[in-house]
Tab-separated table of C-alpha atoms in Angstrom:
chain	number	residue	atom	x	y	z
I	1	MET	CA	-13.744	-38.991	15.427
I	2	THR	CA	-11.267	-36.120	15.246
I	3	THR	CA	-11.739	-33.775	12.313
I	4	LYS	CA	-8.400	-33.091	10.681
I	5	SER	CA	-7.539	-29.712	9.172
I	6	ALA	CA	-5.894	-28.928	5.876
I	7	ILE	CA	-4.436	-25.992	4.001
I	8	PHE	CA	-4.528	-25.429	0.268
I	9	VAL	CA	-0.936	-24.724	-0.709
I	10	ILE	CA	-1.239	-24.080	-4.438
I	11	PHE	CA	-3.826	-23.519	-7.139
I	12	ILE	CA	-3.054	-24.363	-10.780
I	13	SER	CA	-6.086	-23.581	-12.949
I	14	LEU	CA	-8.753	-25.843	-11.439
I	15	VAL	CA	-6.269	-28.340	-10.046
I	16	SER	CA	-5.929	-27.909	-6.293
I	17	PHE	CA	-3.349	-29.359	-3.964
I	18	ALA	CA	-3.941	-29.506	-0.228
I	19	LEU	CA	-1.663	-30.196	2.707
I	20	ALA	CA	-3.448	-31.797	5.643
I	21	ILE	CA	-1.976	-31.212	9.073
I	22	ASP	CA	-2.038	-34.374	11.179
I	23	SER	CA	-0.421	-35.075	14.521
I	24	ASN	CA	1.439	-37.996	12.958
I	25	ASP	CA	2.210	-37.033	9.375
I	26	SER	CA	1.371	-34.593	6.595
I	27	ILE	CA	-1.177	-35.603	3.974
I	28	LEU	CA	-1.156	-34.296	0.420
I	29	ALA	CA	-4.311	-34.260	-1.712
I	30	ILE	CA	-5.111	-33.178	-5.247
I	31	TYR	CA	-8.307	-32.261	-7.094
I	32	TRP	CA	-8.223	-33.869	-10.535
I	33	GLY	CA	-10.571	-33.617	-13.509
I	34	GLN	CA	-10.922	-30.039	-14.708
I	35	ASN	CA	-7.543	-29.143	-16.207
I	36	GLY	CA	-6.755	-30.586	-19.627
I	37	LYS	CA	-3.024	-30.170	-18.968
I	38	GLU	CA	-2.981	-32.183	-15.754
I	39	GLY	CA	-2.466	-35.536	-17.490
I	40	THR	CA	-4.390	-38.707	-16.787
I	41	LEU	CA	-5.564	-39.858	-13.398
I	42	GLY	CA	-3.144	-42.759	-13.605
I	43	GLU	CA	-0.251	-40.408	-14.321
I	44	ALA	CA	-1.164	-38.237	-11.335
I	45	CYS	CA	-1.095	-41.229	-9.001
I	46	ALA	CA	2.031	-42.693	-10.584
I	47	THR	CA	4.030	-39.776	-9.149
I	48	GLY	CA	3.444	-41.209	-5.677
I	49	ASN	CA	2.963	-37.663	-4.373
I	50	TYR	CA	-0.661	-37.807	-3.267
I	51	ASP	CA	-2.390	-39.479	-0.344
I	52	TYR	CA	-5.845	-38.404	-1.559
I	53	VAL	CA	-6.984	-37.898	-5.146
I	54	ILE	CA	-10.326	-36.118	-5.447
I	55	ILE	CA	-12.125	-36.538	-8.774
I	56	ALA	CA	-13.924	-33.303	-9.686
I	57	PHE	CA	-16.850	-32.927	-10.108
I	58	LEU	CA	-20.392	-34.269	-9.824
I	59	PRO	CA	-22.153	-30.910	-10.391
I	60	SER	CA	-25.678	-32.049	-11.350
I	61	PHE	CA	-28.143	-33.937	-9.155
I	62	GLY	CA	-31.475	-33.602	-7.367
I	63	ASN	CA	-34.770	-32.009	-8.385
I	64	GLY	CA	-35.615	-34.978	-10.600
I	65	GLN	CA	-32.562	-34.672	-12.845
I	66	THR	CA	-30.255	-37.559	-13.643
I	67	PRO	CA	-26.956	-37.072	-11.736
I	68	MET	CA	-24.119	-36.345	-14.163
I	69	ILE	CA	-20.380	-36.060	-13.651
I	70	ASN	CA	-18.280	-33.470	-15.479
I	71	LEU	CA	-14.581	-34.227	-15.904
I	72	GLY	CA	-13.788	-31.544	-18.463
I	73	ASP	CA	-12.077	-32.872	-21.573
I	74	HIS	CA	-10.964	-36.122	-19.940
I	75	CYS	CA	-14.030	-38.134	-20.945
I	76	ASP	CA	-17.631	-37.925	-22.169
I	77	PRO	CA	-20.061	-39.107	-19.473
I	78	TYR	CA	-23.003	-39.026	-21.898
I	79	SER	CA	-21.515	-41.915	-23.888
I	80	ASN	CA	-20.313	-43.769	-20.770
I	81	GLY	CA	-16.818	-42.679	-21.728
I	82	CYS	CA	-15.673	-42.137	-18.140
I	83	ALA	CA	-16.095	-45.804	-17.164
I	84	GLY	CA	-12.598	-46.407	-18.512
I	85	LEU	CA	-11.201	-44.517	-15.525
I	86	SER	CA	-11.865	-47.581	-13.394
I	87	SER	CA	-8.433	-49.044	-14.087
I	88	ASP	CA	-6.743	-45.750	-13.169
I	89	ILE	CA	-8.741	-45.568	-9.943
I	90	LYS	CA	-7.711	-49.091	-8.979
I	91	SER	CA	-4.103	-48.241	-9.853
I	92	CYS	CA	-4.235	-45.205	-7.570
I	93	GLN	CA	-5.618	-47.281	-4.730
I	94	ALA	CA	-2.991	-49.979	-5.280
I	95	LYS	CA	-0.368	-47.267	-4.712
I	96	GLY	CA	-1.996	-46.371	-1.394
I	97	ALA	CA	-3.971	-43.295	-2.483
I	98	LYS	CA	-7.580	-42.831	-1.424
I	99	VAL	CA	-9.824	-41.761	-4.313
I	100	LEU	CA	-12.877	-39.591	-3.628
I	101	LEU	CA	-15.554	-37.904	-5.756
I	102	SER	CA	-16.200	-34.188	-5.228
I	103	LEU	CA	-19.757	-32.884	-5.401
I	104	VAL	CA	-20.844	-29.667	-7.103
I	105	GLY	CA	-17.901	-27.472	-8.096
I	106	GLY	CA	-18.405	-24.196	-9.987
I	107	GLY	CA	-21.573	-23.689	-12.005
I	108	GLY	CA	-23.352	-26.760	-10.677
I	109	SER	CA	-27.021	-27.546	-11.213
I	110	TYR	CA	-28.083	-29.311	-8.066
I	111	SER	CA	-30.751	-29.583	-5.406
I	112	ASN	CA	-30.599	-31.003	-1.887
I	113	ALA	CA	-33.659	-29.424	-0.342
I	114	SER	CA	-34.957	-32.106	2.002
I	115	THR	CA	-33.968	-35.138	4.033
I	116	GLN	CA	-35.575	-37.243	1.308
I	117	ASP	CA	-33.335	-35.584	-1.318
I	118	ALA	CA	-30.297	-36.350	0.837
I	119	SER	CA	-31.385	-39.973	1.246
I	120	GLU	CA	-31.923	-40.443	-2.491
I	121	LEU	CA	-28.567	-38.832	-3.308
I	122	ALA	CA	-26.783	-41.006	-0.748
I	123	THR	CA	-28.346	-44.106	-2.287
I	124	TYR	CA	-27.253	-43.010	-5.765
I	125	LEU	CA	-23.697	-42.266	-4.636
I	126	TRP	CA	-23.426	-45.548	-2.753
I	127	ASN	CA	-24.685	-47.653	-5.651
I	128	ASN	CA	-22.896	-45.824	-8.462
I	129	PHE	CA	-19.560	-44.785	-6.951
I	130	LEU	CA	-19.055	-46.519	-3.606
I	131	GLY	CA	-19.686	-50.054	-2.364
I	132	GLY	CA	-23.136	-50.672	-3.822
I	133	LEU	CA	-24.241	-52.211	-7.102
I	134	SER	CA	-25.570	-50.538	-10.226
I	135	PRO	CA	-25.551	-51.515	-13.930
I	136	SER	CA	-24.575	-47.962	-14.905
I	137	ARG	CA	-21.635	-46.914	-12.737
I	138	PRO	CA	-20.239	-43.721	-14.380
I	139	LEU	CA	-16.626	-44.497	-13.386
I	140	GLY	CA	-16.856	-48.221	-13.969
I	141	PRO	CA	-16.650	-51.000	-11.350
I	142	ALA	CA	-13.922	-49.394	-9.217
I	143	VAL	CA	-15.116	-48.608	-5.682
I	144	LEU	CA	-14.243	-45.089	-4.532
I	145	ASP	CA	-13.161	-44.413	-0.965
I	146	GLY	CA	-15.472	-41.504	-0.214
I	147	ILE	CA	-17.182	-38.246	-1.093
I	148	ASP	CA	-15.873	-34.682	-0.926
I	149	PHE	CA	-18.289	-31.796	-0.357
I	150	GLY	CA	-17.181	-28.913	-2.626
I	151	ILE	CA	-17.106	-25.233	-1.702
I	152	ASP	CA	-20.032	-23.784	-3.663
I	153	TYR	CA	-23.015	-24.501	-1.456
I	154	ASP	CA	-24.401	-23.516	1.917
I	155	ILE	CA	-24.530	-26.218	4.596
I	156	GLU	CA	-25.813	-23.949	7.357
I	157	GLY	CA	-27.873	-21.299	5.582
I	158	ASP	CA	-31.513	-20.509	4.829
I	159	PRO	CA	-33.240	-22.209	3.089
I	160	LYS	CA	-31.739	-25.203	4.839
I	161	GLN	CA	-29.542	-27.500	2.789
I	162	TYR	CA	-29.425	-31.093	3.969
I	163	TRP	CA	-25.706	-31.853	3.622
I	164	ARG	CA	-25.335	-33.082	7.175
I	165	ASP	CA	-28.080	-35.600	6.474
I	166	LEU	CA	-26.256	-36.685	3.325
I	167	ALA	CA	-23.063	-37.286	5.303
I	168	LYS	CA	-24.969	-39.318	7.908
I	169	PHE	CA	-26.687	-41.442	5.266
I	170	LEU	CA	-23.381	-42.163	3.526
I	171	ARG	CA	-21.756	-43.216	6.788
I	172	GLY	CA	-24.774	-45.399	7.507
I	173	TYR	CA	-24.306	-47.280	4.228
I	174	GLY	CA	-20.690	-47.955	5.107
I	175	MET	CA	-21.509	-49.173	8.619
I	176	ALA	CA	-24.247	-51.446	7.280
I	177	ASN	CA	-21.792	-53.063	4.867
I	178	GLN	CA	-19.260	-54.697	7.151
I	179	GLY	CA	-18.148	-51.354	8.492
I	180	GLN	CA	-16.761	-50.180	5.153
I	181	LYS	CA	-15.047	-46.831	5.661
I	182	VAL	CA	-16.604	-43.982	3.669
I	183	TYR	CA	-14.410	-40.893	3.861
I	184	ILE	CA	-16.314	-37.592	3.998
I	185	THR	CA	-14.340	-34.397	3.397
I	186	VAL	CA	-15.316	-30.766	2.937
I	187	ALA	CA	-13.723	-27.653	1.432
I	188	PRO	CA	-14.905	-24.479	3.212
I	189	GLN	CA	-14.713	-20.949	1.908
I	190	CYS	CA	-12.264	-18.531	3.521
I	191	PRO	CA	-11.995	-16.723	5.895
I	192	PHE	CA	-12.428	-19.197	8.734
I	193	PRO	CA	-14.865	-19.871	10.332
I	194	ASP	CA	-16.783	-20.291	7.094
I	195	VAL	CA	-20.287	-18.820	7.382
I	196	TRP	CA	-21.500	-21.525	4.987
I	197	ILE	CA	-20.132	-24.445	6.961
I	198	GLY	CA	-20.441	-23.139	10.513
I	199	ASN	CA	-21.062	-25.660	13.252
I	200	SER	CA	-20.935	-28.583	10.809
I	201	LEU	CA	-17.163	-28.548	11.231
I	202	ILE	CA	-17.451	-29.665	14.850
I	203	THR	CA	-19.999	-32.442	14.322
I	204	GLY	CA	-17.368	-35.095	13.657
I	205	LEU	CA	-18.988	-35.877	10.292
I	206	PHE	CA	-15.922	-34.885	8.288
I	207	ASP	CA	-12.666	-36.826	8.203
I	208	PHE	CA	-10.717	-33.993	6.574
I	209	VAL	CA	-11.404	-30.280	6.135
I	210	TRP	CA	-9.512	-28.516	3.323
I	211	PHE	CA	-8.919	-24.857	4.290
I	212	PRO	CA	-8.221	-22.632	1.258
I	213	ILE	CA	-5.770	-19.741	1.582
I	214	LEU	CA	-4.680	-17.014	-0.836
I	215	GLN	CA	-1.248	-17.401	-2.402
């Protein structure tokens, strides 16, 4: 697999656009979910501007806590109010956009301190957001296309964080289910090379790498 690179071209509040550089075509992505003025997910996709729409964020998981999404003022996950986004997600995908979920984000409460943690998180993500089955899918029955690793945690550092293991487990679920593609992307810190990401960028685990730049 060839890891593709990307450049953030604009930041508007917490909404981020990214331009991916590909040998064949440019790819435009957007982070959606933290800006009350960004409109609905369906409206974002209806523009036809975006190849990837990344729902932000899932900031809480691990260490025995129930994983919980946070989509700002768009919906209340505690009352299952975000399940209604399923129709918007399917609409985005019908227009050709891939829809991913971004982990962590700013101010997250999370733990991924062992291979077992990574395995349990992968199982949760598969069953609740990807191709698995769960009676309590936070975004409803729509099947997302993949998982984005946000920029606020250390993949390479000490103590070791098991994000590579998480990526491998997620890919394994996809391969075990009729080869379903699970996109894995990552957003490093700048400058490059990111001390937090390091050699993980050359493992082939990531389909796209979003490189932030100052405007």
